Coordinates of C-alpha atoms in Angstrom, one line a residue:
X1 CA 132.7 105.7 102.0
X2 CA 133.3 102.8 104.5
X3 CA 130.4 100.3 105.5
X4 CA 129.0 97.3 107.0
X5 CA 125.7 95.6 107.7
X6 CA 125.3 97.8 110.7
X7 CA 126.5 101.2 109.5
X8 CA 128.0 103.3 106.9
X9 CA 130.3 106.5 107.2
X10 CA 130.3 109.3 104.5
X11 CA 132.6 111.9 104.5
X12 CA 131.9 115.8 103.9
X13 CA 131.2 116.1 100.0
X14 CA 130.5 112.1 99.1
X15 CA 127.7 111.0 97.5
X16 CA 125.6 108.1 99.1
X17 CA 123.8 107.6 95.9
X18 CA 122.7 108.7 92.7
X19 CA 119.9 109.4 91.1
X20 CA 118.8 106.8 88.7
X21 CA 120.6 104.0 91.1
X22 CA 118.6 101.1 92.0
X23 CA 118.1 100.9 95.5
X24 CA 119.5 98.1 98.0
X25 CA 118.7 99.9 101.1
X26 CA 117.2 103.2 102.8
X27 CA 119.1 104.8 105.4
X28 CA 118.5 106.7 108.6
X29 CA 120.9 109.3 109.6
X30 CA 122.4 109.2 112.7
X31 CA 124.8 112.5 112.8
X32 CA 126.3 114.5 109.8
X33 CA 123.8 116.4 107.4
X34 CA 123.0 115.1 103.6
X35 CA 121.5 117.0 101.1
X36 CA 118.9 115.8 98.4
X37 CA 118.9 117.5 94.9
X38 CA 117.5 116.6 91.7
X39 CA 119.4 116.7 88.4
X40 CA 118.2 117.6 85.1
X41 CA 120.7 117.9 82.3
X42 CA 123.0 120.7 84.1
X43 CA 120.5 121.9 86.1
X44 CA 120.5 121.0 89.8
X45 CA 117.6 121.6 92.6
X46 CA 118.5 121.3 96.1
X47 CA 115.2 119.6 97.5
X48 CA 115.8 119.6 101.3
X49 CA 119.2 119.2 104.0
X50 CA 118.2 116.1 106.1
X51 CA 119.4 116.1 110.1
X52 CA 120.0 113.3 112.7
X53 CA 117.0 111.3 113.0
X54 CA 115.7 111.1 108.7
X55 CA 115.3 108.9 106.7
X56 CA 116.1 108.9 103.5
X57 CA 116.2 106.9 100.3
X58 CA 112.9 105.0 101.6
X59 CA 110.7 105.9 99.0
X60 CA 112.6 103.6 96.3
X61 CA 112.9 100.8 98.3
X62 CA 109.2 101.0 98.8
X63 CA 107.9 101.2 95.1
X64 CA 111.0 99.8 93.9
X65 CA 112.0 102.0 91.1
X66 CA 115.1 103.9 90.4
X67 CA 116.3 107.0 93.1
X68 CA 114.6 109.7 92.0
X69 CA 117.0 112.3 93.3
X70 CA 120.8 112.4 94.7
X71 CA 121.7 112.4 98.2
X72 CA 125.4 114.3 99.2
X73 CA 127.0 114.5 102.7
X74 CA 127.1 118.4 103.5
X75 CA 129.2 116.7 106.6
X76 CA 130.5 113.7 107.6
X77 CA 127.7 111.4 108.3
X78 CA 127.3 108.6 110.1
X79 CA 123.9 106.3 108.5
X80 CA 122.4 103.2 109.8
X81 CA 121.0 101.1 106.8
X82 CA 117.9 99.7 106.1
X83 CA 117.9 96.2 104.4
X84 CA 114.6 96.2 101.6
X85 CA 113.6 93.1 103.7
X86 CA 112.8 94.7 106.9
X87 CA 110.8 97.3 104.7
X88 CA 108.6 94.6 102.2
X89 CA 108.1 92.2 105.9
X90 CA 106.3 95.5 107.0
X91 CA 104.6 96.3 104.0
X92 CA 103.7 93.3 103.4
X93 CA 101.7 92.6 106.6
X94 CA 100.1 96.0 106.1
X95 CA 95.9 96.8 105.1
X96 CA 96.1 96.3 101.7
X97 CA 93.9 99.8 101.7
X98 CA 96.8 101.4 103.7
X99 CA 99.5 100.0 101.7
X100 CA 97.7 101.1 98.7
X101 CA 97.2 104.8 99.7
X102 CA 101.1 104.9 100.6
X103 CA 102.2 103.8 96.9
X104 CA 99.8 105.9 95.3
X105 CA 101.1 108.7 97.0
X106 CA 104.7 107.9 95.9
X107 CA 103.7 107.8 92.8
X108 CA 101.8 111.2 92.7
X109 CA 105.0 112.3 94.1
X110 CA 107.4 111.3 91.5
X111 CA 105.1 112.5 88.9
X112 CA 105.5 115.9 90.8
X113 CA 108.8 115.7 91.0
X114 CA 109.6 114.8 87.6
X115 CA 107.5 118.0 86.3
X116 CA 109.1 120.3 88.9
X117 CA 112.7 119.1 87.7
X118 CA 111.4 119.8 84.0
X119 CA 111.5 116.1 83.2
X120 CA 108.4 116.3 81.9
X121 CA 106.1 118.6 80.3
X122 CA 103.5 120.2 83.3
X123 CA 100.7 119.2 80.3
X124 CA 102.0 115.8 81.1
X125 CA 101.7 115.3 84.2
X126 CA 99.4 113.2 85.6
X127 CA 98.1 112.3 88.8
X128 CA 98.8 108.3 88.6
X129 CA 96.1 105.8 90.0
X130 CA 98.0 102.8 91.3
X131 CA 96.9 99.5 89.1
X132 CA 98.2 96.8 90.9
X133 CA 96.2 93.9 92.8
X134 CA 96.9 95.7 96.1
X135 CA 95.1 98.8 94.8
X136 CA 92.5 96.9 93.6
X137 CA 91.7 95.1 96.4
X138 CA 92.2 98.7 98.7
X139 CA 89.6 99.9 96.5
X140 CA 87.2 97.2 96.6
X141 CA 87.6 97.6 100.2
X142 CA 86.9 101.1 100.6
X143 CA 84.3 101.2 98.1
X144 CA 82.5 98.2 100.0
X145 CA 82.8 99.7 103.9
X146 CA 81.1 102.6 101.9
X147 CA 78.3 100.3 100.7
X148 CA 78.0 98.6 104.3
X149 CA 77.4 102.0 106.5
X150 CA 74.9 102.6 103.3
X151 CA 73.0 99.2 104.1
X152 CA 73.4 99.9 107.9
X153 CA 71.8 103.2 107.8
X154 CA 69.2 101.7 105.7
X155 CA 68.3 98.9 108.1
X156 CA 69.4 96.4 105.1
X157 CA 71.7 94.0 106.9
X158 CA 69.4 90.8 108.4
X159 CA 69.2 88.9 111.5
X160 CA 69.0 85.1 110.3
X161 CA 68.4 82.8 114.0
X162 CA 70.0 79.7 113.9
X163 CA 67.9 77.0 116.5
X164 CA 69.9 75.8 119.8
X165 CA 68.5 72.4 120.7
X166 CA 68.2 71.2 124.1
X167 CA 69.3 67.5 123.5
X168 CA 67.5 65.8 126.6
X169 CA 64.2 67.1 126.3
X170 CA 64.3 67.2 122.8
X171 CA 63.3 70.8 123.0
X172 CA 64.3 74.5 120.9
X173 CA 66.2 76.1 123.9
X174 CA 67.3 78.9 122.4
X175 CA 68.8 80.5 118.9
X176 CA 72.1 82.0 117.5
X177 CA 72.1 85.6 115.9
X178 CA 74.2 85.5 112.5
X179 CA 74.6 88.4 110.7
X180 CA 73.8 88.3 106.9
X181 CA 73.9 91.0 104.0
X182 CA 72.5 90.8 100.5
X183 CA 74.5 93.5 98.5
X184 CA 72.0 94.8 95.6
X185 CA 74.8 94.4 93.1
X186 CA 76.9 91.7 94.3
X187 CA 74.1 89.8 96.0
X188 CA 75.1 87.7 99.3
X189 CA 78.0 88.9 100.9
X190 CA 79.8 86.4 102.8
X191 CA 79.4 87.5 106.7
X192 CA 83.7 86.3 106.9
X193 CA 83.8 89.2 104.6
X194 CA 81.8 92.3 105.5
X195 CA 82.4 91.2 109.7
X196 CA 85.9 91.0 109.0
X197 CA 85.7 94.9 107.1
X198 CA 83.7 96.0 110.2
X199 CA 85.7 94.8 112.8
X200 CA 88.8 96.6 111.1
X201 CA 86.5 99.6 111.3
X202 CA 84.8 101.4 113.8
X203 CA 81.8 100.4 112.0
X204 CA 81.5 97.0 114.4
X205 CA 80.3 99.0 117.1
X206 CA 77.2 100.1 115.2
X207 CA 76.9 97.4 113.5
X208 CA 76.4 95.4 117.1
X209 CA 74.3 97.7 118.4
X210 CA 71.9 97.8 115.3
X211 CA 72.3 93.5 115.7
X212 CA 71.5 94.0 119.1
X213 CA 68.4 96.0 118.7
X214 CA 67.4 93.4 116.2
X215 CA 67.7 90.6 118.3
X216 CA 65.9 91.8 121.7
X217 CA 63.4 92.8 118.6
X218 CA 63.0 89.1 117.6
X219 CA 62.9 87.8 121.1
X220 CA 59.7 90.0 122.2
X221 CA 58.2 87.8 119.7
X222 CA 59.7 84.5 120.3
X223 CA 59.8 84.3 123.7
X224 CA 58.1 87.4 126.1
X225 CA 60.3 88.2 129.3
X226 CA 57.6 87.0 131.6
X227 CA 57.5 83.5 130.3
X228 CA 58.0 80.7 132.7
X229 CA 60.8 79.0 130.6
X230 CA 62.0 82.2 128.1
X231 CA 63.9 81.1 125.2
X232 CA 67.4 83.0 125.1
X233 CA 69.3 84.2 121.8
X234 CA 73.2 83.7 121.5
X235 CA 75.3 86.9 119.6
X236 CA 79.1 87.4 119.3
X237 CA 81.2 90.2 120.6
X238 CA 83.9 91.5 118.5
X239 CA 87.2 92.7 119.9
X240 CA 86.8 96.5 119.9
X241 CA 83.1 95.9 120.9
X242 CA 84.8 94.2 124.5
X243 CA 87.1 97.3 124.5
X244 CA 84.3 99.5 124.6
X245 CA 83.3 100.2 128.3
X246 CA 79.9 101.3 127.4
X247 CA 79.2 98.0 125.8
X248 CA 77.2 96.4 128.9
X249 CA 75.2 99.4 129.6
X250 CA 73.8 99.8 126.1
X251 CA 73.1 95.7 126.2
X252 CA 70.9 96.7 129.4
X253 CA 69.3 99.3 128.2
X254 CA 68.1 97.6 125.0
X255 CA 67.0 94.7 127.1
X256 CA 64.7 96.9 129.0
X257 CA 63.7 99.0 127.0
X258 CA 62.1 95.5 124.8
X259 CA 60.7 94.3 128.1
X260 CA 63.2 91.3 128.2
X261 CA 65.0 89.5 130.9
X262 CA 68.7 89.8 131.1
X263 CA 69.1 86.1 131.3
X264 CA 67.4 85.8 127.5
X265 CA 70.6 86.8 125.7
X266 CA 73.7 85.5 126.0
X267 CA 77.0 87.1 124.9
X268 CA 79.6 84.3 122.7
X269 CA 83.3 85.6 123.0
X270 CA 85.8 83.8 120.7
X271 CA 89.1 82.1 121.8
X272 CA 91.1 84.5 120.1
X273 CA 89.7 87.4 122.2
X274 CA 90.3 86.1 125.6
X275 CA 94.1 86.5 125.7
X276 CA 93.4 89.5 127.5
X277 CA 91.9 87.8 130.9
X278 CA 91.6 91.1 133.5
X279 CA 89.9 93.0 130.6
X280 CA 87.7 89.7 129.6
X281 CA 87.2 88.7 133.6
X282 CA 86.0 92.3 134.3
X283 CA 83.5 92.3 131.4
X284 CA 82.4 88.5 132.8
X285 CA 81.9 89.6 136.5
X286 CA 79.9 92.4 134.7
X287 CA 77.4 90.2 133.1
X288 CA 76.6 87.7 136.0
X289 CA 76.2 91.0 138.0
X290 CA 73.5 92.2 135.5
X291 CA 72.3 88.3 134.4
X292 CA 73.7 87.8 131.4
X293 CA 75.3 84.6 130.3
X294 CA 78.5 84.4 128.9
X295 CA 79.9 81.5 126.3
X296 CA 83.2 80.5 125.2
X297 CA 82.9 80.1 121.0
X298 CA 84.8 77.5 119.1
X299 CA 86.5 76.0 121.9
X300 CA 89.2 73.3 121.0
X301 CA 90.6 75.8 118.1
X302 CA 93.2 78.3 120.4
X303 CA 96.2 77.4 122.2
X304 CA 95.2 77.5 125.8
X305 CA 91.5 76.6 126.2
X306 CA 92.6 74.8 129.6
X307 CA 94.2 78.5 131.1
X308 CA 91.3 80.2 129.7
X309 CA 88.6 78.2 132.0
X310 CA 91.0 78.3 134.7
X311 CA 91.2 81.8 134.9
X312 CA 87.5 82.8 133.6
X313 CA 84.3 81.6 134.4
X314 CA 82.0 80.7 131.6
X315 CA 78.5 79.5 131.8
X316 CA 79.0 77.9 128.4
X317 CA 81.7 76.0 126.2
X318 CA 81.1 76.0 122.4
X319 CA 82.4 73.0 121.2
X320 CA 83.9 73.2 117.7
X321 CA 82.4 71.8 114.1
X322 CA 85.7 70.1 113.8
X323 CA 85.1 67.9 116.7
X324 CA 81.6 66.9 116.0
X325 CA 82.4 65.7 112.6
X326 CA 85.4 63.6 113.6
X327 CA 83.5 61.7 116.4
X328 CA 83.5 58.6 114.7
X329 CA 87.1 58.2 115.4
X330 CA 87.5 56.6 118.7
X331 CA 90.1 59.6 119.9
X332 CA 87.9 62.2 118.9
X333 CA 85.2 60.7 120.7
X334 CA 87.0 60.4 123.8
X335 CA 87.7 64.0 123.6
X336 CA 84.5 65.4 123.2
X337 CA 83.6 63.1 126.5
X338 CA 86.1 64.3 128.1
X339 CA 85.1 67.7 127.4
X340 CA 81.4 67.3 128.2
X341 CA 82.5 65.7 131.5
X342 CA 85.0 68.9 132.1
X343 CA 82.1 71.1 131.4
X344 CA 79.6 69.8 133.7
X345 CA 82.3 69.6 136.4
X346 CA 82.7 73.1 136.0
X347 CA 79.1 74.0 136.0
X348 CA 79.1 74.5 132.5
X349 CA 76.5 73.8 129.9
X350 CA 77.9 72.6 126.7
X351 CA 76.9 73.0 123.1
X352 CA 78.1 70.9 119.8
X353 CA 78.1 72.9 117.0
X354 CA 77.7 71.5 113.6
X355 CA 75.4 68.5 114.3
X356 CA 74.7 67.0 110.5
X357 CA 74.0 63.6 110.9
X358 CA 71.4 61.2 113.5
X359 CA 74.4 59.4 114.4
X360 CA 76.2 62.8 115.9
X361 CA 73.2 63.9 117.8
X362 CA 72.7 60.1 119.3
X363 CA 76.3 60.2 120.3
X364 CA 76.1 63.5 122.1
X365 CA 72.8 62.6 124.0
X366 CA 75.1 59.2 125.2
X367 CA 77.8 61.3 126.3
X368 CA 75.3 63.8 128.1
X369 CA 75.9 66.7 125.8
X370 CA 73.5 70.0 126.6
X371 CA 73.1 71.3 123.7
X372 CA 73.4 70.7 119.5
X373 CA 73.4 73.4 116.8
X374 CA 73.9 72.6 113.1
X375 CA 71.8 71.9 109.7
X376 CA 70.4 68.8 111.4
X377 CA 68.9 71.1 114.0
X378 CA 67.8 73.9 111.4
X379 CA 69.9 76.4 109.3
X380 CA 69.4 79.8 109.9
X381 CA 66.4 81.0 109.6
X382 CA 64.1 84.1 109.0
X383 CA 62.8 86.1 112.0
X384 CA 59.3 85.1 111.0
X385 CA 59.9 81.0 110.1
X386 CA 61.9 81.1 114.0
X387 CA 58.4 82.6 115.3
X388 CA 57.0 79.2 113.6
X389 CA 59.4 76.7 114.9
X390 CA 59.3 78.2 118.2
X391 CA 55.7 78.3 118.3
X392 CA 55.1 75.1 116.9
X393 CA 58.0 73.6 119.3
X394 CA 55.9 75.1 122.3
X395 CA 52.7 73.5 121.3

């Protein structure tokens, strides 16, 4: 059998490896035909004649344990290998839930194996649940996007409004909608948790829409559309929700059907959804056409916040925590007034997110900031104590 990195040649009636071997590499077969059997004492099973175009030998590699069968050139074959690397890089990067489901299935597989080769008694056999910290974590996964369309259907997850403030008239302009979930075993669920399991999910799209509903909900009482000065309410879009082309027309129809102006809820799109600027332009264009403002979140934190406001036109720029709490440093300072001076230029109202300190909000009311939003503001709050703080603010 001759071979190098790139390929190995194995003539009619050679054997490319053993059962019981420890695997270095799988193969895919690029001409010849192999056969797989299994060997138990002198009793051999032919399990399948592989072609041009299989793989074999994967399925040690993956779980890494010993071949489970022996594979025999029925021709001369030509194989490219595999390195273990270029399978565990893979593996690696997978779901856990996904990567779990594949090992348990190679597991159930060699049990089944092992009792059709007689290696074990069928009594024996077992059905093997996969123990390891990946499968745990699949689990806990699966089990808790179970428990989240559960708390969804139910009406369980809660709309907490975070006050805006309008720094030069000293004013509550407006709220963010975060999302927030109280598990009734676990308790609080972080939202970097259950948002992150949606958004891998189809479940974001109901979820948004069920956030949505909520929040045109909470503006009929904070703010009625006919108000001279209507206070407007802030949500993020998620990735799939901006690849779903029905996404503005549901946002409209919500709107109206609460009696609301378009211009009372404005849509936040991270940095880290905008690489895609025809489909992120188009959904933009979209919103102006219908009213709807449109803000850049956590700018400062991607890699090309200056092509991003090049290319799209925001009527907001969401300026990160990070910034904020570095502005005593002279250099951060001049960065966030640069920024604020950037935004206006552009027509773009600006807001500072996490204001914690006197000394932060003074300094953005110097350099002519819009907006602040942080714990010195208000934390997020219940639908009923926003009603307060609006209404008391108004009075």
């Amino acid at each position: 059998m001759a071979a190098t990195s790139f390929r190995v040649d194995v003539p009619a009636g050679s054997v490319l490896f053993h059962q019981g071997d420890a695997p270095t590499s799988a193969f895919l077969l690029e001409s010849g035909s192999i056969e797989v059997i299994t060997v138990h004492g002198d009793v051999s099973r032919r399990l399948g004649v592989l072609g041009p175009g299989d793989l074999l030998g994967e399925m040690a590699v993956l779980d890494d344990s010993p071949r489970s069968a022996t594979a025999r050139a029925l021709a001369d074959c030509v194989l490219m290998p595999i390195d273990r690397k270029q399978f565990a890089e893979r593996l690696d990067s997978a779901d856990p839930v996904v990567r779990a489901l594949l090992l348990s299935q190679i597991s159930r597989y060699r049990s089944a194996l092992a009792q059709m080769s007689g290696q074990i008694e069928p009594s024996a056999a077992s059905l093997p649940v996969p123990r390891s910290s990946d499968a745990s974590v699949a689990l806990d996964k699966i089990r808790l996007e179970g428990h989240l369309r559960e708390a969804l259907d139910k009406g369980e997850l809660e709309v907490r409004l975070q006050p805006i403030l309008d720094i030069a008239h000293h004013r509550i302009a407006g709220f963010e909608a975060l999302t927030r979930w109280t598990h009734p075993e676990r308790g609080p669920i972080s939202p970097a948790e259950f948002i992150a399991l949606a958004e891998e999910t189809s479940l974001i799209v109901p979820v948004g829409d069920y956030v949505l509903d909520q929040v045109c909900s909470a503006l009929q009482q904070l703010a009625p559309g006919d108000a001279a000065d209507p206070l407007f309410v802030a949500l993020n879009v998620s990735g799939r929700q901006l690849a779903d082309p029905a996404l503005l027309d549901r946002f409209l129809a919500v709107i109206r059907a609460h009696g609301l102006q378009p211009a009372q809820l404005k849509i936040e799109i991270t940095e880290s959804l905008v690489l895609d600027y025809v489909q992120v332009s188009r959904i933009i264009e979209r919103c102006h056409a219908a009213g709807i403002k449109v803000a850049l979140d956590d700018f400062g934190t991607g890699y090309s916040n200056l092509g991003h406001l090049h290319k799209l036109e925001f009527d907001t720029l969401k300026l990160d925590q990070g910034f904020v709490r570095q502005m005593h440093e002279p250099r951060c300072l001049a960065i966030v007034h640069a920024v604020v001076v950037m935004a206006h230029s552009l027509g773009c109202n600006i807001v500072a997110e996490g204001v914690e300190t006197q000394a932060q909000l003074d300094s953005l009311r110097e350099l002519g900031c819009t907006y602040a939003q942080g714990y010195l503001i208000g934390k997020p709050l219940a639908l009923v104590d926003a009603v307060a703080l609006a209404t008391s603010a108004a009075a």
